[in-house]
């Protein structure tokens, strides 16, 4: 366990409850995937289990098993949608490791040779761009 409690009012819990909007690309009974508002590269999306946990450290292994299968599905779709050379999958646990939102999530980021990543939690992307990128991923699913 990470030691710290899960906060029901974190931003991804609010997205999961539909209290704040997101550009969704995939949803099933256990998992939601949506575009990151501050993408590190075009097509940067987040895969989030619906079950509450702060991060990997306090997650139920059964939830992790379901989530990683969807991470794979979204990584394949993102690579196809953006015709990328590769896909970066990242996951941070606690502030010291770079975590800023305390509901477990996996970053899925298309990468191309020679194109550096933009900063983590950097610049907010235009909503129309996020909407169009979400459509591209959905079309590839
Ligand atoms: P972490 O640092 O916790 O691994 O990543 C949190 C991610 O969530 C960051 O990449 C950040 O850009 C993204 N993010 C923060 N707030 C929001 C939000 O309100 N909506 C969406 N879609 N992404 C967010």
CSV table of N, CA and C and ligand atoms in Angstrom, one decimal:
chain,number,residue,atom,x,y,z
A,1,UNK,N,0.8,-1.2,0.0
A,1,UNK,CA,0.0,0.0,0.0
A,1,UNK,C,0.9,1.2,0.0
A,2,UNK,N,0.3,2.3,-0.6
A,2,UNK,CA,1.1,3.5,-0.7
A,2,UNK,C,1.0,4.3,0.6
A,3,UNK,N,0.1,4.0,1.5
A,3,UNK,CA,0.0,4.6,2.8
A,3,UNK,C,-1.0,5.8,2.8
A,4,UNK,N,-1.2,6.5,1.7
A,4,UNK,CA,-2.0,7.6,1.7
A,4,UNK,C,-3.4,7.2,1.2
A,5,UNK,N,-4.5,7.8,1.7
A,5,UNK,CA,-5.8,7.5,1.3
A,5,UNK,C,-6.2,7.9,-0.1
A,6,UNK,N,-7.2,7.2,-0.7
A,6,UNK,CA,-7.7,7.7,-2.0
A,6,UNK,C,-8.6,8.8,-1.7
A,7,UNK,N,-8.5,9.9,-2.6
A,7,UNK,CA,-9.3,11.1,-2.5
A,7,UNK,C,-10.4,11.0,-3.5
A,8,UNK,N,-11.7,10.9,-3.1
A,8,UNK,CA,-12.8,10.8,-4.1
A,8,UNK,C,-13.0,12.0,-4.9
A,9,UNK,N,-12.3,13.1,-4.6
A,9,UNK,CA,-12.5,14.3,-5.3
A,9,UNK,C,-11.3,14.6,-6.3
A,10,UNK,N,-10.5,13.6,-6.6
A,10,UNK,CA,-9.4,13.9,-7.5
A,10,UNK,C,-10.1,14.1,-8.9
A,11,UNK,N,-9.3,14.7,-9.8
A,11,UNK,CA,-9.9,15.1,-11.1
A,11,UNK,C,-10.4,13.9,-12.0
A,12,UNK,N,-9.7,12.8,-11.9
A,12,UNK,CA,-10.1,11.6,-12.7
A,12,UNK,C,-11.4,11.0,-12.1
A,13,UNK,N,-11.5,11.0,-10.8
A,13,UNK,CA,-12.8,10.5,-10.2
A,13,UNK,C,-13.9,11.4,-10.7
A,14,UNK,N,-13.7,12.7,-10.8
A,14,UNK,CA,-14.8,13.6,-11.3
A,14,UNK,C,-15.1,13.3,-12.8
A,15,UNK,N,-14.0,13.0,-13.5
A,15,UNK,CA,-14.3,12.6,-15.0
A,15,UNK,C,-15.1,11.3,-15.0
A,16,UNK,N,-14.7,10.4,-14.2
A,16,UNK,CA,-15.4,9.1,-14.2
A,16,UNK,C,-16.9,9.2,-13.8
A,17,UNK,N,-17.1,10.2,-12.9
A,17,UNK,CA,-18.5,10.4,-12.4
A,17,UNK,C,-19.3,11.3,-13.4
A,18,UNK,N,-18.6,11.8,-14.4
A,18,UNK,CA,-19.2,12.7,-15.4
A,18,UNK,C,-19.4,14.1,-14.9
A,19,UNK,N,-18.7,14.5,-13.8
A,19,UNK,CA,-18.9,15.8,-13.3
A,19,UNK,C,-18.1,16.9,-14.0
A,20,UNK,N,-17.0,16.4,-14.7
A,20,UNK,CA,-16.3,17.3,-15.6
A,20,UNK,C,-16.1,16.6,-16.9
A,21,UNK,N,-16.0,17.4,-18.0
A,21,UNK,CA,-15.9,16.8,-19.3
A,21,UNK,C,-14.6,16.2,-19.7
A,22,UNK,N,-14.5,15.3,-20.6
A,22,UNK,CA,-13.3,14.8,-21.2
A,22,UNK,C,-13.6,14.3,-22.6
A,23,UNK,N,-12.5,14.2,-23.4
A,23,UNK,CA,-12.6,13.7,-24.8
A,23,UNK,C,-12.4,12.2,-24.7
A,24,UNK,N,-13.5,11.4,-24.6
A,24,UNK,CA,-13.4,10.0,-24.4
A,24,UNK,C,-13.1,9.2,-25.7
A,25,UNK,N,-12.3,8.2,-25.5
A,25,UNK,CA,-12.0,7.3,-26.7
A,25,UNK,C,-12.5,5.9,-26.5
A,26,UNK,N,-12.6,5.5,-25.3
A,26,UNK,CA,-13.0,4.1,-25.0
A,26,UNK,C,-13.6,4.0,-23.7
A,27,UNK,N,-14.7,3.1,-23.5
A,27,UNK,CA,-15.3,2.8,-22.2
A,27,UNK,C,-15.8,1.4,-22.2
A,28,UNK,N,-15.6,0.7,-21.1
A,28,UNK,CA,-16.3,-0.5,-20.8
A,28,UNK,C,-16.6,-0.5,-19.3
A,29,UNK,N,-17.1,-1.7,-18.8
A,29,UNK,CA,-17.5,-1.7,-17.4
A,29,UNK,C,-16.4,-1.4,-16.4
A,30,UNK,N,-15.2,-1.6,-16.8
A,30,UNK,CA,-14.1,-1.5,-15.8
A,30,UNK,C,-13.1,-0.3,-16.1
A,31,UNK,N,-13.2,0.2,-17.3
A,31,UNK,CA,-12.1,1.1,-17.8
A,31,UNK,C,-12.7,2.3,-18.6
A,32,UNK,N,-12.0,3.4,-18.5
A,32,UNK,CA,-12.3,4.6,-19.3
A,32,UNK,C,-10.9,5.1,-19.9
A,33,UNK,N,-11.0,5.5,-21.2
A,33,UNK,CA,-9.8,6.1,-21.8
A,33,UNK,C,-10.2,7.4,-22.4
A,34,UNK,N,-9.4,8.5,-22.2
A,34,UNK,CA,-9.7,9.8,-22.7
A,34,UNK,C,-8.4,10.5,-23.0
A,35,UNK,N,-8.5,11.6,-23.8
A,35,UNK,CA,-7.3,12.4,-24.2
A,35,UNK,C,-6.8,13.1,-23.0
A,36,UNK,N,-5.4,13.2,-22.9
A,36,UNK,CA,-4.8,14.0,-21.9
A,36,UNK,C,-4.9,15.5,-22.4
A,37,UNK,N,-5.3,16.4,-21.5
A,37,UNK,CA,-5.5,17.8,-21.9
A,37,UNK,C,-4.2,18.5,-22.1
A,38,UNK,N,-3.1,18.0,-21.6
A,38,UNK,CA,-1.8,18.6,-21.8
A,38,UNK,C,-0.9,17.6,-22.4
A,39,UNK,N,-1.2,17.3,-23.7
A,39,UNK,CA,-0.5,16.2,-24.4
A,39,UNK,C,1.0,16.4,-24.5
A,40,UNK,N,1.8,15.3,-24.3
A,40,UNK,CA,3.2,15.4,-24.5
A,40,UNK,C,3.6,15.1,-26.0
A,41,UNK,N,2.6,14.6,-26.7
A,41,UNK,CA,2.7,14.4,-28.2
A,41,UNK,C,1.3,14.2,-28.7
A,42,UNK,N,1.0,14.5,-30.0
A,42,UNK,CA,-0.3,14.3,-30.5
A,42,UNK,C,-0.8,12.9,-30.3
A,43,UNK,N,-2.0,12.7,-29.8
A,43,UNK,CA,-2.6,11.4,-29.5
A,43,UNK,C,-2.4,10.9,-28.1
A,44,UNK,N,-1.7,11.7,-27.2
A,44,UNK,CA,-1.5,11.3,-25.8
A,44,UNK,C,-2.8,11.1,-25.1
A,45,UNK,N,-3.0,9.8,-24.7
A,45,UNK,CA,-4.3,9.5,-24.0
A,45,UNK,C,-4.0,8.8,-22.7
A,46,UNK,N,-5.0,8.8,-21.8
A,46,UNK,CA,-4.9,8.2,-20.5
A,46,UNK,C,-5.9,7.0,-20.4
A,47,UNK,N,-5.4,5.9,-19.8
A,47,UNK,CA,-6.3,4.7,-19.6
A,47,UNK,C,-6.5,4.6,-18.1
A,48,UNK,N,-7.7,4.6,-17.6
A,48,UNK,CA,-8.1,4.8,-16.2
A,48,UNK,C,-9.0,3.6,-15.8
A,49,UNK,N,-8.6,2.8,-14.8
A,49,UNK,CA,-9.6,1.9,-14.3
A,49,UNK,C,-10.7,2.6,-13.5
A,50,UNK,N,-11.9,2.1,-13.6
A,50,UNK,CA,-13.0,2.8,-12.8
A,50,UNK,C,-12.9,2.5,-11.3
A,51,UNK,N,-12.3,1.4,-10.9
A,51,UNK,CA,-12.2,1.1,-9.5
A,51,UNK,C,-11.2,2.1,-8.9
A,52,UNK,N,-11.5,2.6,-7.7
A,52,UNK,CA,-10.6,3.5,-7.1
A,52,UNK,C,-9.3,3.0,-6.5
A,53,UNK,N,-8.2,3.6,-6.9
A,53,UNK,CA,-6.9,3.3,-6.2
A,53,UNK,C,-6.0,4.6,-6.5
A,54,UNK,N,-5.1,4.9,-5.6
A,54,UNK,CA,-4.3,6.1,-5.9
A,54,UNK,C,-3.4,5.9,-7.1
A,55,UNK,N,-2.8,4.6,-7.1
A,55,UNK,CA,-1.8,4.3,-8.2
A,55,UNK,C,-1.6,2.8,-8.2
A,56,UNK,N,-0.5,2.4,-8.8
A,56,UNK,CA,-0.2,1.0,-8.9
A,56,UNK,C,0.0,0.3,-7.6
A,57,UNK,N,0.5,1.1,-6.6
A,57,UNK,CA,1.0,0.5,-5.3
A,57,UNK,C,-0.2,0.0,-4.5
A,58,UNK,N,-1.4,0.6,-4.6
A,58,UNK,CA,-2.5,0.1,-3.8
A,58,UNK,C,-3.6,-0.5,-4.7
A,59,UNK,N,-3.3,-0.8,-5.9
A,59,UNK,CA,-4.3,-1.3,-6.9
A,59,UNK,C,-4.5,-2.8,-6.6
A,60,UNK,N,-5.7,-3.3,-6.9
A,60,UNK,CA,-6.1,-4.7,-6.9
A,60,UNK,C,-5.5,-5.3,-8.2
A,61,UNK,N,-4.7,-6.4,-8.0
A,61,UNK,CA,-4.1,-7.1,-9.2
A,61,UNK,C,-5.1,-7.5,-10.3
A,62,UNK,N,-6.3,-7.8,-9.8
A,62,UNK,CA,-7.4,-8.2,-10.8
A,62,UNK,C,-7.8,-7.0,-11.7
A,63,UNK,N,-7.8,-5.8,-11.1
A,63,UNK,CA,-8.1,-4.6,-11.8
A,63,UNK,C,-6.9,-4.3,-12.7
A,64,UNK,N,-5.7,-4.5,-12.3
A,64,UNK,CA,-4.5,-4.2,-13.1
A,64,UNK,C,-4.6,-5.1,-14.4
A,65,UNK,N,-4.9,-6.4,-14.2
A,65,UNK,CA,-5.0,-7.3,-15.3
A,65,UNK,C,-5.9,-6.8,-16.4
A,66,UNK,N,-7.1,-6.4,-15.9
A,66,UNK,CA,-8.1,-5.9,-16.9
A,66,UNK,C,-7.6,-4.6,-17.6
A,67,UNK,N,-7.0,-3.7,-16.8
A,67,UNK,CA,-6.5,-2.4,-17.3
A,67,UNK,C,-5.4,-2.6,-18.3
A,68,UNK,N,-4.5,-3.4,-18.1
A,68,UNK,CA,-3.3,-3.5,-19.0
A,68,UNK,C,-3.7,-4.1,-20.3
A,69,UNK,N,-4.8,-4.9,-20.4
A,69,UNK,CA,-5.3,-5.4,-21.6
A,69,UNK,C,-5.9,-4.2,-22.5
A,70,UNK,N,-6.5,-3.3,-21.8
A,70,UNK,CA,-7.0,-2.1,-22.5
A,70,UNK,C,-5.9,-1.2,-22.9
A,71,UNK,N,-4.9,-1.1,-22.0
A,71,UNK,CA,-3.7,-0.3,-22.4
A,71,UNK,C,-3.2,-0.8,-23.7
A,72,UNK,N,-3.0,-2.1,-23.8
A,72,UNK,CA,-2.5,-2.7,-25.1
A,72,UNK,C,-3.4,-2.3,-26.3
A,73,UNK,N,-4.7,-2.4,-26.1
A,73,UNK,CA,-5.7,-2.1,-27.2
A,73,UNK,C,-5.6,-0.6,-27.6
A,74,UNK,N,-5.5,0.3,-26.6
A,74,UNK,CA,-5.3,1.7,-26.9
A,74,UNK,C,-4.0,2.0,-27.5
A,75,UNK,N,-2.9,1.3,-27.1
A,75,UNK,CA,-1.6,1.6,-27.7
A,75,UNK,C,-1.6,1.2,-29.1
A,76,UNK,N,-2.2,0.0,-29.4
A,76,UNK,CA,-2.3,-0.4,-30.8
A,76,UNK,C,-3.1,0.6,-31.7
A,77,UNK,N,-4.2,1.1,-31.1
A,77,UNK,CA,-5.1,2.0,-31.8
A,77,UNK,C,-4.4,3.3,-32.0
A,78,UNK,N,-3.7,3.8,-31.0
A,78,UNK,CA,-3.0,5.1,-31.1
A,78,UNK,C,-1.8,5.0,-32.1
A,79,UNK,N,-1.1,3.9,-32.1
A,79,UNK,CA,0.0,3.8,-33.1
A,79,UNK,C,-0.6,3.8,-34.5
A,80,UNK,N,-1.7,3.1,-34.7
A,80,UNK,CA,-2.3,3.1,-36.1
A,80,UNK,C,-2.9,4.4,-36.4
A,81,UNK,N,-3.6,5.1,-35.5
A,81,UNK,CA,-4.2,6.4,-35.8
A,81,UNK,C,-3.2,7.4,-36.1
A,82,UNK,N,-2.1,7.4,-35.5
A,82,UNK,CA,-1.1,8.5,-35.7
A,82,UNK,C,0.1,8.0,-36.5
A,83,UNK,N,0.0,6.8,-37.0
A,83,UNK,CA,1.1,6.2,-37.9
A,83,UNK,C,2.4,6.5,-37.2
A,84,UNK,N,2.5,6.2,-35.9
A,84,UNK,CA,3.7,6.5,-35.1
A,84,UNK,C,4.7,5.4,-35.2
A,85,UNK,N,6.0,5.8,-35.0
A,85,UNK,CA,7.1,4.8,-35.0
A,85,UNK,C,7.0,3.9,-33.8
A,86,UNK,N,6.5,4.4,-32.7
A,86,UNK,CA,6.4,3.6,-31.5
A,86,UNK,C,5.4,4.2,-30.6
A,87,UNK,N,5.2,3.6,-29.4
A,87,UNK,CA,4.3,4.1,-28.4
A,87,UNK,C,4.9,4.0,-27.0
A,88,UNK,N,4.9,5.1,-26.3
A,88,UNK,CA,5.4,5.2,-25.0
A,88,UNK,C,4.3,5.0,-24.0
A,89,UNK,N,4.4,4.0,-23.1
A,89,UNK,CA,3.5,3.8,-22.0
A,89,UNK,C,4.1,4.1,-20.7
A,90,UNK,N,3.5,5.0,-19.9
A,90,UNK,CA,4.1,5.5,-18.7
A,90,UNK,C,3.1,5.5,-17.5
A,91,UNK,N,3.6,5.3,-16.3
A,91,UNK,CA,2.7,5.3,-15.2
A,91,UNK,C,3.5,5.7,-13.9
A,92,UNK,N,3.1,6.7,-13.2
A,92,UNK,CA,3.9,7.3,-12.1
A,92,UNK,C,3.2,7.0,-10.8
A,93,UNK,N,4.0,6.8,-9.7
A,93,UNK,CA,3.4,6.4,-8.4
A,93,UNK,C,4.0,7.4,-7.4
A,94,UNK,N,3.1,8.3,-6.9
A,94,UNK,CA,3.4,9.3,-5.9
A,94,UNK,C,4.3,10.4,-6.5
A,95,UNK,N,4.2,11.6,-5.8
A,95,UNK,CA,4.8,12.8,-6.3
A,95,UNK,C,6.3,12.7,-6.6
A,96,UNK,N,7.0,11.9,-5.8
A,96,UNK,CA,8.4,11.8,-6.0
A,96,UNK,C,8.7,11.1,-7.4
A,97,UNK,N,7.7,10.4,-7.9
A,97,UNK,CA,7.9,9.7,-9.2
A,97,UNK,C,7.2,10.5,-10.3
A,98,UNK,N,6.7,11.6,-10.0
A,98,UNK,CA,6.1,12.5,-11.0
A,98,UNK,C,4.6,12.4,-11.1
A,99,UNK,N,3.9,11.7,-10.2
A,99,UNK,CA,2.5,11.6,-10.2
A,99,UNK,C,1.8,13.0,-9.8
A,100,UNK,N,0.8,13.4,-10.5
A,100,UNK,CA,0.1,14.7,-10.1
A,100,UNK,C,-1.4,14.5,-9.9
A,101,UNK,N,-1.9,13.4,-10.5
A,101,UNK,CA,-3.4,13.1,-10.2
A,101,UNK,C,-3.4,11.7,-9.6
A,102,UNK,N,-4.1,11.6,-8.4
A,102,UNK,CA,-4.0,10.4,-7.6
A,102,UNK,C,-5.2,9.5,-7.8
A,103,UNK,N,-5.4,9.1,-9.0
A,103,UNK,CA,-6.2,8.0,-9.4
A,103,UNK,C,-5.4,7.2,-10.4
A,104,UNK,N,-5.2,5.9,-10.3
A,104,UNK,CA,-4.4,5.1,-11.2
A,104,UNK,C,-4.7,5.4,-12.6
A,105,UNK,N,-3.6,5.7,-13.4
A,105,UNK,CA,-3.8,5.9,-14.8
A,105,UNK,C,-2.5,5.5,-15.6
A,106,UNK,N,-2.7,5.1,-16.8
A,106,UNK,CA,-1.5,4.8,-17.7
A,106,UNK,C,-1.5,5.8,-18.8
A,107,UNK,N,-0.4,6.4,-19.1
A,107,UNK,CA,-0.2,7.3,-20.2
A,107,UNK,C,0.1,6.5,-21.4
A,108,UNK,N,-0.6,6.7,-22.6
A,108,UNK,CA,-0.3,6.1,-23.8
A,108,UNK,C,0.1,7.2,-24.8
A,109,UNK,N,1.3,7.2,-25.3
A,109,UNK,CA,1.8,8.4,-26.1
A,109,UNK,C,2.5,7.9,-27.4
A,110,UNK,N,1.9,8.2,-28.5
A,110,UNK,CA,2.6,7.9,-29.8
A,110,UNK,C,3.9,8.6,-29.9
A,111,UNK,N,4.9,7.9,-30.4
A,111,UNK,CA,6.3,8.6,-30.5
A,111,UNK,C,6.8,8.4,-31.9
A,112,UNK,N,7.5,9.4,-32.4
A,112,UNK,CA,8.2,9.3,-33.7
A,112,UNK,C,9.7,9.5,-33.5
A,113,UNK,N,10.5,8.8,-34.3
A,113,UNK,CA,11.9,9.0,-34.3
A,113,UNK,C,12.3,10.5,-34.4
A,114,UNK,N,13.1,11.0,-33.5
A,114,UNK,CA,13.6,12.4,-33.6
A,114,UNK,C,12.7,13.4,-33.1
A,115,UNK,N,11.5,13.1,-32.7
A,115,UNK,CA,10.6,14.1,-32.1
A,115,UNK,C,10.5,14.0,-30.6
A,116,UNK,N,11.1,15.0,-30.0
A,116,UNK,CA,11.2,15.0,-28.5
A,116,UNK,C,9.8,15.1,-27.9
A,117,UNK,N,9.6,14.5,-26.7
A,117,UNK,CA,8.3,14.7,-25.9
A,117,UNK,C,8.2,16.1,-25.4
A,118,UNK,N,7.0,16.7,-25.4
A,118,UNK,CA,6.8,18.0,-24.8
A,118,UNK,C,6.8,17.7,-23.3
A,119,UNK,N,6.9,18.8,-22.4
A,119,UNK,CA,7.0,18.6,-21.0
A,119,UNK,C,5.7,17.9,-20.4
A,120,UNK,N,5.9,17.1,-19.4
A,120,UNK,CA,4.8,16.5,-18.7
A,120,UNK,C,3.9,17.6,-18.0
A,121,UNK,N,2.6,17.5,-18.1
A,121,UNK,CA,1.7,18.6,-17.5
A,121,UNK,C,2.1,20.0,-18.0
A,122,UNK,N,2.4,20.1,-19.3
A,122,UNK,CA,2.8,21.4,-19.8
A,122,UNK,C,1.7,22.3,-20.3
A,123,UNK,N,1.5,22.4,-21.6
A,123,UNK,CA,0.6,23.3,-22.1
A,123,UNK,C,-0.8,22.7,-22.5
A,124,UNK,N,-1.9,23.4,-22.1
A,124,UNK,CA,-3.2,22.9,-22.4
A,124,UNK,C,-3.5,22.9,-23.9
A,125,UNK,N,-3.9,21.8,-24.5
A,125,UNK,CA,-4.2,21.7,-25.9
A,125,UNK,C,-5.6,22.3,-26.2
A,126,UNK,N,-5.7,22.8,-27.4
A,126,UNK,CA,-7.0,23.3,-27.9
A,126,UNK,C,-8.1,22.2,-27.9
A,127,UNK,N,-9.3,22.5,-27.5
A,127,UNK,CA,-10.3,21.4,-27.4
A,127,UNK,C,-10.7,20.8,-28.7
A,128,UNK,N,-10.6,21.6,-29.8
A,128,UNK,CA,-10.9,21.1,-31.1
A,128,UNK,C,-9.9,20.0,-31.6
A,129,UNK,N,-8.6,20.3,-31.2
A,129,UNK,CA,-7.6,19.4,-31.6
A,129,UNK,C,-7.8,18.1,-30.8
A,130,UNK,N,-8.1,18.2,-29.5
A,130,UNK,CA,-8.3,17.0,-28.7
A,130,UNK,C,-9.5,16.2,-29.2
A,131,UNK,N,-10.5,16.9,-29.6
A,131,UNK,CA,-11.7,16.2,-30.2
A,131,UNK,C,-11.4,15.4,-31.4
A,132,UNK,N,-10.6,16.1,-32.3
A,132,UNK,CA,-10.2,15.5,-33.6
A,132,UNK,C,-9.3,14.3,-33.3
A,133,UNK,N,-8.4,14.4,-32.4
A,133,UNK,CA,-7.5,13.3,-32.1
A,133,UNK,C,-8.2,12.1,-31.4
A,134,UNK,N,-9.2,12.4,-30.6
A,134,UNK,CA,-10.0,11.3,-30.0
A,134,UNK,C,-10.8,10.6,-31.1
A,135,UNK,N,-11.3,11.3,-32.1
A,135,UNK,CA,-12.0,10.6,-33.2
A,135,UNK,C,-11.0,9.7,-34.0
A,136,UNK,N,-9.8,10.2,-34.2
A,136,UNK,CA,-8.8,9.3,-34.9
A,136,UNK,C,-8.6,8.0,-34.2
A,137,UNK,N,-8.4,8.1,-32.9
A,137,UNK,CA,-8.1,6.9,-32.1
A,137,UNK,C,-9.4,6.0,-32.1
A,138,UNK,N,-10.6,6.6,-32.0
A,138,UNK,CA,-11.8,5.8,-32.0
A,138,UNK,C,-11.9,5.0,-33.3
A,139,UNK,N,-11.6,5.7,-34.4
A,139,UNK,CA,-11.7,5.1,-35.7
A,139,UNK,C,-10.8,3.9,-35.9
A,140,UNK,N,-9.7,3.9,-35.1
A,140,UNK,CA,-8.7,2.8,-35.2
A,140,UNK,C,-9.0,1.7,-34.3
A,141,UNK,N,-9.9,1.9,-33.4
A,141,UNK,CA,-10.3,0.8,-32.4
A,141,UNK,C,-11.1,-0.3,-33.1
B,1,LIG,P1,0.4,12.1,-13.7
B,1,LIG,O1,1.4,13.1,-13.5
B,1,LIG,O2,-0.5,12.0,-12.5
B,1,LIG,O3,0.9,10.8,-14.2
B,1,LIG,O4,-0.4,12.6,-15.0
B,1,LIG,C1,-1.6,13.3,-14.9
B,1,LIG,C2,-2.0,13.7,-16.3
B,1,LIG,O5,-3.3,14.2,-16.3
B,1,LIG,C3,-1.1,14.8,-16.9
B,1,LIG,O6,-0.5,14.3,-18.1
B,1,LIG,C4,-2.0,15.9,-17.1
B,1,LIG,O7,-1.8,16.6,-18.4
B,1,LIG,C5,-3.4,15.2,-17.2
B,1,LIG,N1,-4.5,16.0,-16.7
B,1,LIG,C6,-4.5,16.8,-15.6
B,1,LIG,N2,-5.7,17.4,-15.4
B,1,LIG,C7,-6.5,16.9,-16.4
B,1,LIG,C8,-7.9,17.0,-16.8
B,1,LIG,O8,-8.7,17.8,-16.2
B,1,LIG,N3,-8.4,16.4,-17.9
B,1,LIG,C9,-7.5,15.5,-18.6
B,1,LIG,N4,-8.1,14.9,-19.7
B,1,LIG,N5,-6.2,15.3,-18.3
B,1,LIG,C10,-5.7,16.0,-17.2
